[in-house]
Amino acid sequence: MDLEEIKKNVASEIEQARSGDELEAIRIKYLGRKQGLITEALKSIADMPIEEKKKFGPIIQKAKADIEAAIKFKENEGSSDDFIGDITLPGRKIESGHLNPITKTENEVRRIFEGLNFSVIDGPELEEEKYNFDSLNIPADHPAREMWDTFWLKPEGSSLAKNSVAVKKKYLLRTHTSPVEIRYMETHEPPFQIISPGRTFRYEATDSTHETNFHQLEGLMIGRDISLANFKFIVEEFFRRFFVGKKVTVRFRSSYFPFVEPGVEVDIKLDNGKWLEVGGAGMTHPNVLRAVKYNPREWQGFAFGFGIERLAMIKYGVPDARLFMSGDLKFTKKF
Ligand code: PHE
C-alpha cells in the first residue's frame, strides 16, 4: 500500500471512530509495534540504499507523527461521549444528584440524637388504627381524633367478610409518628431513649406551612424520675446543635394531646422575632404506659413530635413547605 493511500485511509478511519476502543484499534493497525503498517514501513527503510533512506525516511516519520496527532486530536475533541478527554483540558461539568433537603435534615437530626445517645427507630407508614390512635389514648369515639384528618384505607372487604371470626383491622396512612412509640414500647423494656423520623400524612388543605405529605421527628425517653426538665435540656441541646451558630430561644405553651399529660407546644423564636411552632411534646400519659404494660408508678417519660419541614424551613430559610415535595430540581439543587 502506498503511503498516500495509507494516509487517506487512516484519516477517514479516525474520522469515523466512535469510541476510545475503536481509536486504539486504529492506532494498533498503523502504529502498533508488531506489524503496524507505518511501523513496517519504517522498518523497511533500514534495507534501503542511502539515497532512498534520505528521501523516504522523513516522509514516513512525518506520516507517523501526523497519524499520532490526528488520533490525539480526535480523543481530545470528545465528539462522542465515549472519548475520554485530555486530562489537561478543563473538565466538563458533571451533573450530580442532590439529596432532598428533608433527607438532609433527617440525616443531621439522626446524627445529633445519636450523639445524645438516642437510638433511631423505623416504623410503618401504612399503620393500624390501634397504633395510630387507640393505644395512644385516642379511642374511636374520642373527639380528639378530629385533630388528625386521616386517610383511611378501604377495608379488605370480601376476604374478611367471608371469615366470620376475623376481627376487622382498620388501616390508615399514619397521621403522626407517635405510633412508633407504641410499637417500640411493646417490644422493649425501659429505660431507653429513641427517635423516629419519617413520613406522615394528613387529609387536609395545603398552605405554606401545611402539606398532606410531610415528615415528623418523634422522640421518646422512658426512665425513672424523668421530668419535663429532662425534655427541656434535650430539646435545647438539640436545637443548639441543629441551628449551629444561631441563637435559639425555645418556648413551651401549654397544650393538649391525649397521649401526654401535661402537654405542651414547642415554639422557637426566629431571626425576625416571630415565634414558629415546631411541634408538640409532653409527659407520656399513664394510659399509654398501661397500654404497653409498663407500670406508670415505676416509669415515666417524655415524648415529642416535631415537624421536619418546619425545622428545615427555619434552618435553610425556606418560605413554603410545599417546595420540599414539589420535585422541582431548581429548588433541590440549592442544597
Ligand atoms: N403526635 C403529635 C402530632 O402529630 C405530636 C406529639 C408527639 C405531641 C408527642 C406530643 C407528644 O400532633
Coordinates of N, CA, C and O and ligand atoms in Angstrom, one line a residue, residues 148 176 178 181 202 216 218 257 259-260 280-281 303-305, ligand 1:
W148 N -56.6 14.9 63.8 CA -55.8 14.3 62.7 C -56.7 13.9 61.6 O -57.3 12.8 61.6
H176 N -49.3 10.7 62.2 CA -48.1 11.2 63.0 C -47.2 10.0 63.2 O -47.5 8.9 62.9
S178 N -46.2 9.1 66.2 CA -46.3 8.6 67.6 C -46.6 7.1 67.6 O -46.2 6.4 68.6
E181 N -43.9 4.9 68.8 CA -43.6 4.9 70.3 C -44.2 3.6 70.8 O -43.6 2.8 71.6
R202 N -51.7 13.7 56.1 CA -53.0 14.3 56.6 C -53.8 14.7 55.5 O -53.4 15.4 54.6
Q216 N -42.3 13.9 60.2 CA -42.2 14.2 61.6 C -40.9 13.6 62.2 O -40.4 12.6 61.7
E218 N -40.2 12.0 65.7 CA -40.8 11.6 67.0 C -39.6 11.3 68.0 O -38.6 10.9 67.5
F257 N -52.7 17.0 74.0 CA -52.6 15.8 73.2 C -53.0 14.6 74.1 O -52.5 14.5 75.2
F259 N -52.2 11.7 74.4 CA -51.2 10.7 74.9 C -50.1 11.3 75.8 O -49.2 10.6 76.1
V260 N -50.3 12.6 76.2 CA -49.4 13.2 77.1 C -50.1 14.0 78.2 O -51.2 14.4 78.0
G280 N -45.3 19.3 69.0 CA -45.9 19.1 70.3 C -45.0 18.2 71.2 O -44.1 17.5 70.7
A281 N -45.3 18.2 72.5 CA -44.5 17.3 73.4 C -45.2 17.2 74.7 O -46.3 17.8 74.9
A303 N -42.3 12.6 75.5 CA -42.4 12.3 74.1 C -42.5 13.7 73.4 O -43.0 14.7 74.0
F304 N -42.0 13.7 72.2 CA -42.2 14.9 71.4 C -42.4 14.5 69.9 O -42.0 13.4 69.5
G305 N -43.0 15.4 69.2 CA -43.2 15.2 67.7 C -43.0 16.5 67.0 O -43.9 17.4 67.2
Ligands
PHE1 N1 -48.2 13.3 67.5 C1 -48.4 14.7 67.8 C2 -49.0 15.3 66.5 O1 -48.6 14.9 65.4 C3 -47.2 15.5 68.3 C4 -46.8 15.0 69.6 C5 -45.9 13.9 69.8 C6 -47.3 15.6 70.8 C7 -45.5 13.5 71.0 C8 -46.9 15.2 72.0 C9 -46.0 14.2 72.1 O2 -49.8 16.2 66.5

